Coordinates of C-alpha atoms in Angstrom, one line a residue:
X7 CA 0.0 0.0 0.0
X8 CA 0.9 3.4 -0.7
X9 CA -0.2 6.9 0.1
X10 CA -1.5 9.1 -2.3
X11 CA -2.6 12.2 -0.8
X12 CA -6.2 13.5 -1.1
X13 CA -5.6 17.3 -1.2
X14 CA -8.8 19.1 -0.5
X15 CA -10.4 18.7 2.7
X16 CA -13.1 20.2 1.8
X17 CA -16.7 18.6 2.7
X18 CA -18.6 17.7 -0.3
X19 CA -22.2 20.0 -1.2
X20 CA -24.4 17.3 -1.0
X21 CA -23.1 15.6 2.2
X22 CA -23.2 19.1 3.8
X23 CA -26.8 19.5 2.3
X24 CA -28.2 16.4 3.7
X25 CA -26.0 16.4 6.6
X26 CA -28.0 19.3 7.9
X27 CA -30.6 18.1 6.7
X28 CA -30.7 14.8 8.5
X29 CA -29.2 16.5 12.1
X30 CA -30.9 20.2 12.4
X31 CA -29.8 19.9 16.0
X32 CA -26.0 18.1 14.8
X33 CA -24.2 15.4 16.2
X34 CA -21.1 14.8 18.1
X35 CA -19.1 14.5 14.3
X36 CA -20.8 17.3 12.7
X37 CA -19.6 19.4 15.8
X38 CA -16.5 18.5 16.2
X39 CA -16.1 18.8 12.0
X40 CA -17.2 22.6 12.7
X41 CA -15.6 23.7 15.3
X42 CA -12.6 21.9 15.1
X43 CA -12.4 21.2 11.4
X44 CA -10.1 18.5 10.0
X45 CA -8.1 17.0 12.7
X46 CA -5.9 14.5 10.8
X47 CA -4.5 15.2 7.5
X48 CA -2.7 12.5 5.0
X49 CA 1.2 14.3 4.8
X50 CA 1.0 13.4 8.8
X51 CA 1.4 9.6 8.1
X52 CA 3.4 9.7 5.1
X53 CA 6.0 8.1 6.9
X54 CA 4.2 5.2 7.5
X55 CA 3.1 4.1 3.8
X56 CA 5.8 3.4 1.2
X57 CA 6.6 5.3 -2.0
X58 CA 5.1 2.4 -4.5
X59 CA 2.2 0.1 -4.3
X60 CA -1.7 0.4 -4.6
X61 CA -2.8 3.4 -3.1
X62 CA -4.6 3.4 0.4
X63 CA -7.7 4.6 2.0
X64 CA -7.5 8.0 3.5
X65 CA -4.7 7.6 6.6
X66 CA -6.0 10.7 8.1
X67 CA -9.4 9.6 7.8
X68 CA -8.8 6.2 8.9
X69 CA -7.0 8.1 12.4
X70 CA -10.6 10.2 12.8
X71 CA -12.1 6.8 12.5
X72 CA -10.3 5.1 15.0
X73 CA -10.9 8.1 17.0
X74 CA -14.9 8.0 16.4
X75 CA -14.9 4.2 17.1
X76 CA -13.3 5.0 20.5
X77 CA -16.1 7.8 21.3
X78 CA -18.9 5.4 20.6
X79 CA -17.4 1.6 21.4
X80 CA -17.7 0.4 18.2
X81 CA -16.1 -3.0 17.2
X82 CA -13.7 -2.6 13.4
X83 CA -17.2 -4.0 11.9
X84 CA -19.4 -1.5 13.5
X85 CA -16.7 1.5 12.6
X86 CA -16.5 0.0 8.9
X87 CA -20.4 0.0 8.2
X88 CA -21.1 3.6 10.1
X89 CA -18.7 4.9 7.7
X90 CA -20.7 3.8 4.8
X91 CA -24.1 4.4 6.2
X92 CA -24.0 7.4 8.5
X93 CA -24.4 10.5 7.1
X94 CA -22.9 12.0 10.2
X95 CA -19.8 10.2 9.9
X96 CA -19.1 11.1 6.2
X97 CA -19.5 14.4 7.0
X98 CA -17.0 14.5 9.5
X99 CA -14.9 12.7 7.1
X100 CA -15.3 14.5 4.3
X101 CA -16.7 12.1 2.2
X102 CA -19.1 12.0 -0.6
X103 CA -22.9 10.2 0.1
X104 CA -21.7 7.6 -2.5
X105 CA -18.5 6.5 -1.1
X106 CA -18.3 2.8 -0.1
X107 CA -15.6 3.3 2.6
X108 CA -13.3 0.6 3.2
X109 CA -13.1 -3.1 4.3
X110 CA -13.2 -3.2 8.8
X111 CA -9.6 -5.5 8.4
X112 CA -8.4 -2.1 7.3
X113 CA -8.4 -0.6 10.8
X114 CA -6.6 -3.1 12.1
X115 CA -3.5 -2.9 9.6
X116 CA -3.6 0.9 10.0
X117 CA -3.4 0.3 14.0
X118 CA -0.1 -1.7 13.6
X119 CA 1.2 0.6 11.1
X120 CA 0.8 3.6 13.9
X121 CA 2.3 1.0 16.4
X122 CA 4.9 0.1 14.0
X123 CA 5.4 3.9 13.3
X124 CA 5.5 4.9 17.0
X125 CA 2.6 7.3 15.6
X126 CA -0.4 6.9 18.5
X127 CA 1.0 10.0 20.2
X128 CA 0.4 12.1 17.5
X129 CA -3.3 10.5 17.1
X130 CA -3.7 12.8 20.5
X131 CA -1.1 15.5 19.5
X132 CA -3.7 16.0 16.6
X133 CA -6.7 16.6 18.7
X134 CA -4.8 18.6 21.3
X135 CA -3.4 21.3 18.8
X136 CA -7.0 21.6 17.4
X137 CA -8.1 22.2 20.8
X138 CA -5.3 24.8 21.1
X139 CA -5.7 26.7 17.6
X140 CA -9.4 26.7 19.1
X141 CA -8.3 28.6 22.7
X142 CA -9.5 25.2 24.8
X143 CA -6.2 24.0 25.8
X144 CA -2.6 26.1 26.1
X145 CA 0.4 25.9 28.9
X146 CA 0.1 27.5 32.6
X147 CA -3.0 26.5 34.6
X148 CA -3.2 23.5 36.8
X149 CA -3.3 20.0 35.6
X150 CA -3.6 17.2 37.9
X151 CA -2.7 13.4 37.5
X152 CA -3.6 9.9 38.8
X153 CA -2.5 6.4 37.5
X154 CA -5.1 3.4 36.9
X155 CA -4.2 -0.7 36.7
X156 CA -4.9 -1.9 33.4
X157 CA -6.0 -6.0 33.0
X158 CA -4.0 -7.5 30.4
X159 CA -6.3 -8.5 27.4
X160 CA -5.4 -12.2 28.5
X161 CA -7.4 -14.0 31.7
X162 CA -4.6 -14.4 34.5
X163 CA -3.4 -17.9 35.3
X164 CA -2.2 -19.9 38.1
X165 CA 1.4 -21.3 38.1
X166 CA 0.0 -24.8 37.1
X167 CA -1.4 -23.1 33.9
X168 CA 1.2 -20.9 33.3
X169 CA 3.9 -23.2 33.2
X170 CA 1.4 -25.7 31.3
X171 CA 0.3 -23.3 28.3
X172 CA 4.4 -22.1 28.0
X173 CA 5.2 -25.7 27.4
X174 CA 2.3 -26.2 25.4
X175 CA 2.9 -23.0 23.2
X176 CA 6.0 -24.4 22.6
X177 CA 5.7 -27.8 21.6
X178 CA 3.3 -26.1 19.0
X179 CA 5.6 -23.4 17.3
X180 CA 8.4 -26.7 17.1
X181 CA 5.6 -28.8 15.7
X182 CA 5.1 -26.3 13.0
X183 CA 8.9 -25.1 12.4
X184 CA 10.3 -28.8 12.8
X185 CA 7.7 -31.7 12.7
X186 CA 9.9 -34.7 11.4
X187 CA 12.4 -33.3 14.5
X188 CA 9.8 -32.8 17.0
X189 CA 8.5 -36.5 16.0
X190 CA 11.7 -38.1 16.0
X191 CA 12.8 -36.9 19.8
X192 CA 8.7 -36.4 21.6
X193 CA 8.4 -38.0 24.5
X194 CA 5.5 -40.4 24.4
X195 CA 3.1 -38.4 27.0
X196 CA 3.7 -34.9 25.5
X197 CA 1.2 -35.7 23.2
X198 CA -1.1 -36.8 25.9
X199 CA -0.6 -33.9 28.1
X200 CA 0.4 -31.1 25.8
X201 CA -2.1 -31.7 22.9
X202 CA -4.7 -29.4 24.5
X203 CA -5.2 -26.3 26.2
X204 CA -4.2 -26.7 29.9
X205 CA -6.7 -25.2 31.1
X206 CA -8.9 -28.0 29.4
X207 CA -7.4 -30.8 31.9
X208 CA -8.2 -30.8 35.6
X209 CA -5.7 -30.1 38.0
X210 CA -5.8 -33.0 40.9
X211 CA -7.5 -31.2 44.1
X212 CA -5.3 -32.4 46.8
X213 CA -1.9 -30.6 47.2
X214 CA 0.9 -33.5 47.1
X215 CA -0.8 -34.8 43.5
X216 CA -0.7 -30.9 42.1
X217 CA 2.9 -30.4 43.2
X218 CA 3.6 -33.9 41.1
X219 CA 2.2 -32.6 38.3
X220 CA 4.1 -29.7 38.8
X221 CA 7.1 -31.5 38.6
X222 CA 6.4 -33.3 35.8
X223 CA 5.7 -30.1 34.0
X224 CA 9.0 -28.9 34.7
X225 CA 11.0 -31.9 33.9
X226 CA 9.2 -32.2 30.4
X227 CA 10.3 -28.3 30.3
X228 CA 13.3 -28.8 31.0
X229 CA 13.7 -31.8 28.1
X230 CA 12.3 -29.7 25.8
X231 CA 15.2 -27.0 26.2
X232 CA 17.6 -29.3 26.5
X233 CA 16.6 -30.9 23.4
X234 CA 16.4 -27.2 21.5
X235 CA 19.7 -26.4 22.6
X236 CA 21.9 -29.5 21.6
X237 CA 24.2 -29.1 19.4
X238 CA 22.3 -31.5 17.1
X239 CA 19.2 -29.8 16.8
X240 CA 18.4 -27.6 13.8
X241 CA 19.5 -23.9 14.9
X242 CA 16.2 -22.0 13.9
X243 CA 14.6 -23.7 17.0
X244 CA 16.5 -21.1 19.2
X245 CA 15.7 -17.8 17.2
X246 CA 12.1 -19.0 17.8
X247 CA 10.5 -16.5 20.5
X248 CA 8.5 -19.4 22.0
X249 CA 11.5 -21.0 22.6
X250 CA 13.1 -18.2 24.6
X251 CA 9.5 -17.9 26.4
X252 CA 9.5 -20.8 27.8
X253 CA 13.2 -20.7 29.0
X254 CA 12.5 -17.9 31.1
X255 CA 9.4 -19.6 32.6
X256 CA 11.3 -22.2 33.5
X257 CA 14.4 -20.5 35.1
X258 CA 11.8 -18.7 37.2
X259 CA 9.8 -21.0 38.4
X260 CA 12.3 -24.4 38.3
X261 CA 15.9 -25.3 39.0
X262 CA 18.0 -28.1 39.3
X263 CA 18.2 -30.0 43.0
X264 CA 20.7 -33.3 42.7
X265 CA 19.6 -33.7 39.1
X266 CA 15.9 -33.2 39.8
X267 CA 13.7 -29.9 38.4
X268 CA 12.4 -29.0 41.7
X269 CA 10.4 -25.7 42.0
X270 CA 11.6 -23.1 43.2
X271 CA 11.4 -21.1 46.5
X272 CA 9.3 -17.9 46.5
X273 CA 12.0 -16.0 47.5
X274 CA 14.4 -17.2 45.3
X275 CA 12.4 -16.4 42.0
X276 CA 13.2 -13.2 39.8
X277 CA 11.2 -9.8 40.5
X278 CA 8.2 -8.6 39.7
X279 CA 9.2 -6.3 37.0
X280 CA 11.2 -9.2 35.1
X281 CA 8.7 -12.1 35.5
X282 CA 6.5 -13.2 32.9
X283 CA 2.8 -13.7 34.1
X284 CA 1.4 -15.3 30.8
X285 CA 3.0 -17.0 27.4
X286 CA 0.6 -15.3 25.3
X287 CA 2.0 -11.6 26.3
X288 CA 5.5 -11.5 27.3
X289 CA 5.2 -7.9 28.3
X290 CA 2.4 -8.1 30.7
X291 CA 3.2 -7.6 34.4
X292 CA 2.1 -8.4 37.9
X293 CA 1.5 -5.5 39.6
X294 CA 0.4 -4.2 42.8
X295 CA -1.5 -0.7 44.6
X296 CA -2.9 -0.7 47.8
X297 CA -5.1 -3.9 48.0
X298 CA -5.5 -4.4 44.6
X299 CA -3.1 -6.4 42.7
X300 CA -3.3 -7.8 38.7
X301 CA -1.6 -8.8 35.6
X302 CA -1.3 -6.4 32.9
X303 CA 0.1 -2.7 32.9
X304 CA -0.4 0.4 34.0
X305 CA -1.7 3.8 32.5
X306 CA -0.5 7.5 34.0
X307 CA -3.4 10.2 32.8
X308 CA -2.9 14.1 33.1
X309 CA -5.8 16.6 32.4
X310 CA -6.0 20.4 32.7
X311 CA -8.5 20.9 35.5
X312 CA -9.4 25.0 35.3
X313 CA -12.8 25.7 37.1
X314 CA -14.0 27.9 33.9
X315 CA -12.4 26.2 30.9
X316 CA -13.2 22.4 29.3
X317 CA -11.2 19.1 30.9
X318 CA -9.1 18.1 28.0
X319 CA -6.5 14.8 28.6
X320 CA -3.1 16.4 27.9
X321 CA -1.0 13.2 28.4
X322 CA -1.2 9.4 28.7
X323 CA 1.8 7.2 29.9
X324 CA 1.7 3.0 29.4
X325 CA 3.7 1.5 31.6
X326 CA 4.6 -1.9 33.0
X327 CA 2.1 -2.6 36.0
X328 CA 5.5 -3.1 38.1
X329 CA 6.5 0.4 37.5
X330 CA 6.3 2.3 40.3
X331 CA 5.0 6.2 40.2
X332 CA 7.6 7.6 42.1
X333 CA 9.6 8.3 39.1
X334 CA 6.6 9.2 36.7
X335 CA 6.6 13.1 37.6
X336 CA 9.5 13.4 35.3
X337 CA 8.6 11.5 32.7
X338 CA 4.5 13.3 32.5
X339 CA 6.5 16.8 32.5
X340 CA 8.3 15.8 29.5
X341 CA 5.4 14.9 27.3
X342 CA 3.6 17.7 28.2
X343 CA 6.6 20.1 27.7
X344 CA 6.9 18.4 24.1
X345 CA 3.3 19.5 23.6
X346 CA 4.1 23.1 25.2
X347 CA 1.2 22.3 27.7
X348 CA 3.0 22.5 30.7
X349 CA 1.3 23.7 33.5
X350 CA 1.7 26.2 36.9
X351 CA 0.2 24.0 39.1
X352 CA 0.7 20.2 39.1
X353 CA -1.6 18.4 41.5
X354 CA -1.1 14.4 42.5
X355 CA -1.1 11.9 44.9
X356 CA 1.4 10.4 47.4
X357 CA 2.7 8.4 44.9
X358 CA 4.5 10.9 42.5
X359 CA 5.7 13.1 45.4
X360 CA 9.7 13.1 46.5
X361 CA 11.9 15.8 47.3
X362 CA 14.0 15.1 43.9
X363 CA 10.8 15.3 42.0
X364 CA 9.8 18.6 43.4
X365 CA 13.2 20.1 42.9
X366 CA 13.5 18.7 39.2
X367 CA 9.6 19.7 38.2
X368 CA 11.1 23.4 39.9
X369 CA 14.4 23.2 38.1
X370 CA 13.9 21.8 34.7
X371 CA 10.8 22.9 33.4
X372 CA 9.5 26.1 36.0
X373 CA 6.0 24.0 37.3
X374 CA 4.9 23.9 40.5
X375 CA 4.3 20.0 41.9
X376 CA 2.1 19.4 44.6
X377 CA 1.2 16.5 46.5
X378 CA 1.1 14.8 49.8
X379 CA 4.7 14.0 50.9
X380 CA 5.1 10.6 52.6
X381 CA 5.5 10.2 56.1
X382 CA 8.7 9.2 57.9
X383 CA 7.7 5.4 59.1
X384 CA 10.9 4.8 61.3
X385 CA 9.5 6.2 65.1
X386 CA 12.3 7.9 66.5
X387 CA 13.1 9.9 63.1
X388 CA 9.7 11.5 62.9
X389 CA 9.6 14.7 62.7
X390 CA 7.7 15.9 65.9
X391 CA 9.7 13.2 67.6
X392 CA 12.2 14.0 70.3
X393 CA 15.0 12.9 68.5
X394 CA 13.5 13.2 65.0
X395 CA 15.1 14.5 62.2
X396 CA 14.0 18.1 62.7
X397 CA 15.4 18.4 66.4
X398 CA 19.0 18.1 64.6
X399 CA 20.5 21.3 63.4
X400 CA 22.2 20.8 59.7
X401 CA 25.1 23.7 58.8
X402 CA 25.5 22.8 55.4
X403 CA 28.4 24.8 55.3
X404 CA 30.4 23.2 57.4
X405 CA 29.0 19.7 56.9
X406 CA 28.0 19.3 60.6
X407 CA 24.8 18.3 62.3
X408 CA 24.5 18.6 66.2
X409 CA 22.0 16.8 67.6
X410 CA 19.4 18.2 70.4
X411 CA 22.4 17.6 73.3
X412 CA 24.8 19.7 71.3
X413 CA 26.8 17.0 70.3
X414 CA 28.5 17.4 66.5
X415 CA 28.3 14.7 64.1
X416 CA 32.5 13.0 63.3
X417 CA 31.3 11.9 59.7
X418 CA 29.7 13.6 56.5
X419 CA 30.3 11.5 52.9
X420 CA 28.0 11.3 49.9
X421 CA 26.5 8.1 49.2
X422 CA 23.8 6.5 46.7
X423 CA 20.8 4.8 48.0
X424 CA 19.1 1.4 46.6
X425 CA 17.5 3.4 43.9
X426 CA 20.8 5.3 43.1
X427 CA 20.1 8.3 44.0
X428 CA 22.5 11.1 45.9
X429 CA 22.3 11.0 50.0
X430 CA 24.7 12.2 52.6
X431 CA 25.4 9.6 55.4
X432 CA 26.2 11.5 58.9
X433 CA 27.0 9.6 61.9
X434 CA 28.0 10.4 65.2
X435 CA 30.9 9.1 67.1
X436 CA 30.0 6.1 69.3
X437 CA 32.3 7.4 72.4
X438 CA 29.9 10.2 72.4
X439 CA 26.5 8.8 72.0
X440 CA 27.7 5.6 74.1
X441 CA 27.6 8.0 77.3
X442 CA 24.2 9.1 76.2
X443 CA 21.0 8.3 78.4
X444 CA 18.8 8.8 75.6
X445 CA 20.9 6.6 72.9
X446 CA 17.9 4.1 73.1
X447 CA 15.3 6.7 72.2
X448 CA 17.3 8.3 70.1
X449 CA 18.3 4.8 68.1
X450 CA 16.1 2.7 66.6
X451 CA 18.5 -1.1 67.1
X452 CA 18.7 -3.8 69.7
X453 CA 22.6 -3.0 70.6
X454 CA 22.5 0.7 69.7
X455 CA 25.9 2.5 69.3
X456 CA 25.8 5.4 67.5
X457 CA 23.3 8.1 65.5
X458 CA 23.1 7.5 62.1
X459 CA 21.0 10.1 59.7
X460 CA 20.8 10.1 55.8
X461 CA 20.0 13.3 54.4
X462 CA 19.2 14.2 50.7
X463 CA 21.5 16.8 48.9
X464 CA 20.9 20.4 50.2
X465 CA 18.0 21.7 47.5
X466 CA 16.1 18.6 47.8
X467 CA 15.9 18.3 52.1
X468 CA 14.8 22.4 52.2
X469 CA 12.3 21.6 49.4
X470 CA 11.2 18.8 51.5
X471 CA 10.7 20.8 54.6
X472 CA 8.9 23.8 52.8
X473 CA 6.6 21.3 51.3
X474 CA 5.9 19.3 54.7
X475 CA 5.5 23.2 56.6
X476 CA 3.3 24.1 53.3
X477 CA 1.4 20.7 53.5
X478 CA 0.3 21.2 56.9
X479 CA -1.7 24.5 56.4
X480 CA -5.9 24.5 56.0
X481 CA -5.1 26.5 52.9
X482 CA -3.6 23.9 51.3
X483 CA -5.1 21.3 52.2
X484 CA -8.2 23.1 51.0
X485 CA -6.3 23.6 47.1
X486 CA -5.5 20.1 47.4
X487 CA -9.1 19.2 46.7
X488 CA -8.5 19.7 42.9
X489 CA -6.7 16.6 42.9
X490 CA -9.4 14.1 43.7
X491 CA -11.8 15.2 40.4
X492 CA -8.9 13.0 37.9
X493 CA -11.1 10.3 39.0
X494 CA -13.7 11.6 36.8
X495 CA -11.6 11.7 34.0
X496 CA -10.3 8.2 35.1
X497 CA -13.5 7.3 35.4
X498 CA -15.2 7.9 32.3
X499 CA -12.0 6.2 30.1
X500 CA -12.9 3.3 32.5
X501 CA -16.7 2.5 31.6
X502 CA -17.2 3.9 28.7
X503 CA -13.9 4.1 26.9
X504 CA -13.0 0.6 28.2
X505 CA -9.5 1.9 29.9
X506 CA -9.7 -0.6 32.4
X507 CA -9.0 -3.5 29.7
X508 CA -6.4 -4.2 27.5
X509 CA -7.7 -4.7 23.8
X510 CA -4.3 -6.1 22.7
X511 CA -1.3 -8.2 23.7
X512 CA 1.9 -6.2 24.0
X513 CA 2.9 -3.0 25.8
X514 CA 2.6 -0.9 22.5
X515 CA -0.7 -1.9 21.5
X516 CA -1.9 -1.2 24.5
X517 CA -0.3 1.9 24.7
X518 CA -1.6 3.1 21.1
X519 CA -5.2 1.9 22.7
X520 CA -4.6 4.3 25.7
X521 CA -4.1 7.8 23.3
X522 CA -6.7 7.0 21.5
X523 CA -9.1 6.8 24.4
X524 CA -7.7 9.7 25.3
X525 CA -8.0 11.5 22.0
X526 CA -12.0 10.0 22.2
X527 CA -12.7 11.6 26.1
X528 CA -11.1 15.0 24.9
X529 CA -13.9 15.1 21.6
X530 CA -16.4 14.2 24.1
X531 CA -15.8 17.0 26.4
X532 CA -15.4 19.6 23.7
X533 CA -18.6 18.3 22.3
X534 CA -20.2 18.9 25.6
X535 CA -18.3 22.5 26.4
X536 CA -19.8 23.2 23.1
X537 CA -23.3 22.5 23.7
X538 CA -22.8 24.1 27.4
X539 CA -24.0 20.6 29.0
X540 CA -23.2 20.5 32.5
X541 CA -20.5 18.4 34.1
X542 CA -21.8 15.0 36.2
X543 CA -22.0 15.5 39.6
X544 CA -20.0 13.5 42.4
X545 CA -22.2 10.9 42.7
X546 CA -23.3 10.3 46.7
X547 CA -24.9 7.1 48.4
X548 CA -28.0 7.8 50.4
X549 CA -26.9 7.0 53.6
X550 CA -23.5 9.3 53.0
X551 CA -26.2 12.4 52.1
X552 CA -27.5 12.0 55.8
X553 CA -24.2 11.8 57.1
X554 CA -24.2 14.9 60.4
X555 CA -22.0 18.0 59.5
X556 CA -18.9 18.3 61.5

C-alpha cells in the first residue's frame, strides 16, 4: 500500500446539504467537523506508507475513524459499516454520500502501522493542537494526575497453567517449524498432556498430586530446552521466541536439585518487574496498589482541571504494571513540555511526590508540583519526635549536624541509596553517644551504638521541609481538593472508553489503545463544552447524604 494524498479537505455540497438536513440539532461528528475542522490530515502519516504500491484509504481519515470508534465503542465491523451508512460520519470525514468506505480489516492494519510507526501520540497531539488553535487548551494553569491498573487483554493464570500453556505454546511453534524433528525426539506423554489447552485438563484437588504434576511439567520443560539447545538440533529452534518464552518460565519457576527440576522457592524467583505472568504476552506484568493487585500494565493520565475552561486529557503514559510512580513526575512533564502544555500548578497523589521530583519539576521545566509527601515510618526519626530528624540542626556549610544535646556529628560522605540516587550519610561518634542516656530513644537497634541520619542533597531536604511546613496549612489542604476530580476523568476512560481493559497483547498496543481513548474523552468533552452541558456531579450514596455536619 501506498499513500496518495487526497488534497482538498473540503466537505462535499451534498453531504453538507443532507447532513443538515438529517441532524438540524447536529451530532457529536458534525460538531467537532465545525468547530474543530479536519483533525488528521494524510502528509502526517506519510511516513508510515511506502513510495510504491496500490494506493490506500485516506490515513487521516482512517486516524478520525479510529478516533470516532473509540467515542462510541464500536467494534472494526461496526466503525466500517457507520462509515458507509452514516451520514454524520461522512461528513466529519469529508466524504461524498456515495462512497463505499473501506473493508473493517483495514483498521486493524492501520493500528499496527501507527504501532509500527511509534505514531499513537500524534493521534492525541492532533486533537490537542486543534483544541489549542481553538483557545480550549494552552500551557500555565493546573493539571492534575492519577495512575489506573490496566487487566491485560489475556485471563490471569495460576502457576499450574502458566507453566502448562508455556510448554504447550512451545511444543506447538516446534511442531510447526520442525515436525519430522519434533516427531523423532517427543516424549511419548507430550502428546497426551500437551495436545490441549491446559486449562482443558483438571488439576488433581489435593496438594501433594498438584505439586507432582508440577514437577512433571517442569521436567518435560526442562527436556524440551535441553533438546532445543543441543548441538544436534536444527538452529532456527533457538531464534524462535516461543522457545526463549518458555526458557524464562522455567528459570523462574524451576531449577536443578541433585539432578531433579524442583520448584523453586518464592524468595528465590526473579522480580516482579522481570517475570512473565502469561506465554501469550510477554510484556504483561504483575503489579500491585494498595489492596489491589493484577496482571497487565499500568496507564498515567494528566488533564487540565481550570474551574472555567473544558477538561481536556493532555497526556497518557503505558507503563509496565510493576512500574512504580515515584519516578513518573518526570517523565509526564516531559510529554507535556513536548506539547508546550506545561502547566503552573501540578496536582497528584502520594505516589508521584519526593523531594528530587519537586526540585526537578522546579528546576527543569519552572511547574509547580504538589502532593502529599510521605510520612517518615521509622519512630524515632519523625519529625515531631524527640529525636527526629528536625530536632538536629544541619550547617551545610560546614558539613555538621549537632543533635538536640549539642553533640556534632564526626562523619559527613556522599553516598547512593538502593535506587541510586545522591544522599549524605552523617553519623555520630560512638564514644559520644555511648555515654548518652537517651541513645535508646534516640536509636532505633537492639545494641544501639551510635546516631546515624541520611540526608538528601541540600536543595532537595529544604524543598522537603517547605513542602511538609506548606502541606500542613488549612489552605492547602483546602487547594489540594483539585486533585481528587482525575477520577472523573479516570472514570469515564474506564466504563465507557474501556481503559480498564487491554484490547491487545503487547505494551505498545496497549499503549496506542490508551491515546486513542484519550483523543475520544477530549472530543467528548469539547462536544459537551460546546453544547454548554453540565458536568456529572460527584455521585453520593443515600446513607453518605444524611451523614451529620462536622
Amino acid at each position: 500500500m501506498s499513500l496518495r494524498p487526497s488534497g482538498s479537505a473540503e466537505i462535499p455540497a451534498g453531504t453538507v446539504r443532507v447532513a443538515r438536513a438529517a441532524f438540524p440539532k447536529g451530532s457529536l461528528a458534525i460538531r467537532v467537523r465545525d468547530e474543530l475542522g479536519s483533525l488528521f490530515s494524510d502528509e502526517q502519516f506519510a511516513g508510515l506508507f511506502p513510495a510504491r504500491g496500490k494506493p490506500a484509504w485516506s490515513p487521516g481519515c482512517l486516524a478520525l475513524v479510529l478516533v470516532l470508534q473509540f467515542v462510541e465503542g464500536l467494534t472494526d465491523r461496526q466503525a466500517a459499516e457507520a462509515v458507509r451508512a452514516r451520514i454524520d460520519w461522512k461528513f466529519a470525514l469529508g466524504l461524498e454520500l456515495t462512497d463505499p468506505g473501506f473493508d473493517f480489516s483495514v483498521l486493524s492494519e492501520f493500528r499496527d502501522r501507527l504501532v509500527g510507526g511509534d505514531a499513537g501520540r500524534g493521534v492525541l497531539d492532533a486533537v490537542l493542537d486543534a483544541a489549542h488553535d481553538r483557545g480550549l487548551v494552552g500551557s500555565g494553569g493546573k493539571a492534575r494526575t492519577d495512575s489506573t491498573h490496566v487487566l491485560s487483554c489475556v485471563r490471569e493464570l495460576n502457576w499450574l497453567e502458566q507453566v502448562g500453556e508455556t510448554l504447550r505454546v512451545a511444543l506447538n511453534v516446534v511442531a510447526l517449524a520442525e515436525p519430522a524433528w519434533l516427531t523423532a525426539h517427543a516424549l511419548p506423554d507430550w502428546f497426551k498432556h500437551y495436545a490441549t489447552r491446559i486449562e482443558d485438563s483438571r488439576f488433581p484437588r489435593a496438594r501433594a498430586r498438584r505439586v507432582e504434576v508440577g514437577r512433571r511439567i517442569g521436567a518435560d520443560g526442562m527436556h524440551l530446552l535441553r533438546m532445543i539447545w543441543a548441538d544436534d538440533a536444527p538452529a532456527a529452534l533457538r531464534e524462535l521466541p516461543e522457545a526463549d518464552t518458555l526458557r524464562q518460565v522455567w528459570v523462574q519457576h524451576f531449577h536443578m536439585v541433585e539432578g531433579e527440576v524442583v520448584r523453586r522457592d518464592p524468595k528465590d524467583r526473579p522480580p516482579g518487574a522481570k517475570r512473565l505472568v502469561t506465554p501469550y504476552d510477554t510484556e504483561a506484568r504483575s503489579g500491585g496498589k494498595r489492596d489491589i493487585f493484577w496482571d497487565g500494565y499500568k496507564v498515567h493520565l494528566t488533564e487540565t482541571c481550570e474551574s472555567d475552561a473544558v477538561h481536556l486529557v493532555t497526556n497518557i503514559v503505558t507503563t509496565s504494571a510493576s512500574a512504580g510512580d515515584q519516578r513518573m513526575a518526570a517523565v509526564v512533564h516531559d510529554g507535556l513540555a513536548r506539547r508546550d502544555l506545561l502547566p503552573d500548578e501540578h496536582w497528584v497523589d502520594t505516589g508521584y511526590t519526593s523531594s528530587g521530583a519537586l526540585v526537578a519539576a522546579r528546576r527543569d521545566h519552572h511547574v509547580e508540583l504538589h502532593g502529599p509527601m510521605k510520612s517518615v515510618t521509622v519512630p524515632h526519626a519523625r519529625g515531631d519526635a524527640t529525636h527526629g530528624q528536625d530536632a538536629f540542626t544541619i550547617d551545610w556549610d560546614n558539613q555538621l549536624v549537632t543533635c538536640p544535646n549539642g553533640v556534632a556529628s564526626t562523619q559527613w560522605a556522599q553516598r547512593r541509596s538502593e535506587e541510586g540516587l545522591p544522599t549524605i550519610r552523617v553519623r555520630f561518634s560512638p564514644a559520644d553517644c555511648g555515654t548518652c542516656p537517651q541513645l535508646t530513644e534516640c536509636v532505633n537497634s537492639p545494641r544501639p551504638r551510635r546516631r546515624e541520619i541520611n540526608l538528601r542533597p541540600r536543595d532537595e531536604y529544604e524543598t522537603l521541609q517547605q513542602a511538609r511546613k506548606l502541606q500542613a496549612t488549612d489552605e492547602w489542604k483546602d487547594r489540594y481538593k483539585i486533585r481528587a476530580g482525575v477520577e472523573g476523568a479516570i472514570s469515564q476512560a474506564v466504563h465507557a472508553r474501556g481503559l480498564r481493559r487491554s484490547r491487545y497483547r503487547g505494551r505498545a498496543k496497549t499503549s496506542l489503545q490508551h491515546q486513542l481513548t484519550g483523543a475520544a474523552v477530549n472530543l467528548i468533552r469539547i462536544d459537551a463544552w460546546l453544547t454548554d452541558t453540565p458536568r456529572a456531579r460527584t455521585r453520593t450514596s443515600p446513607l453518605a447524604a444524611l451523614r451529620p455536619a462536622a
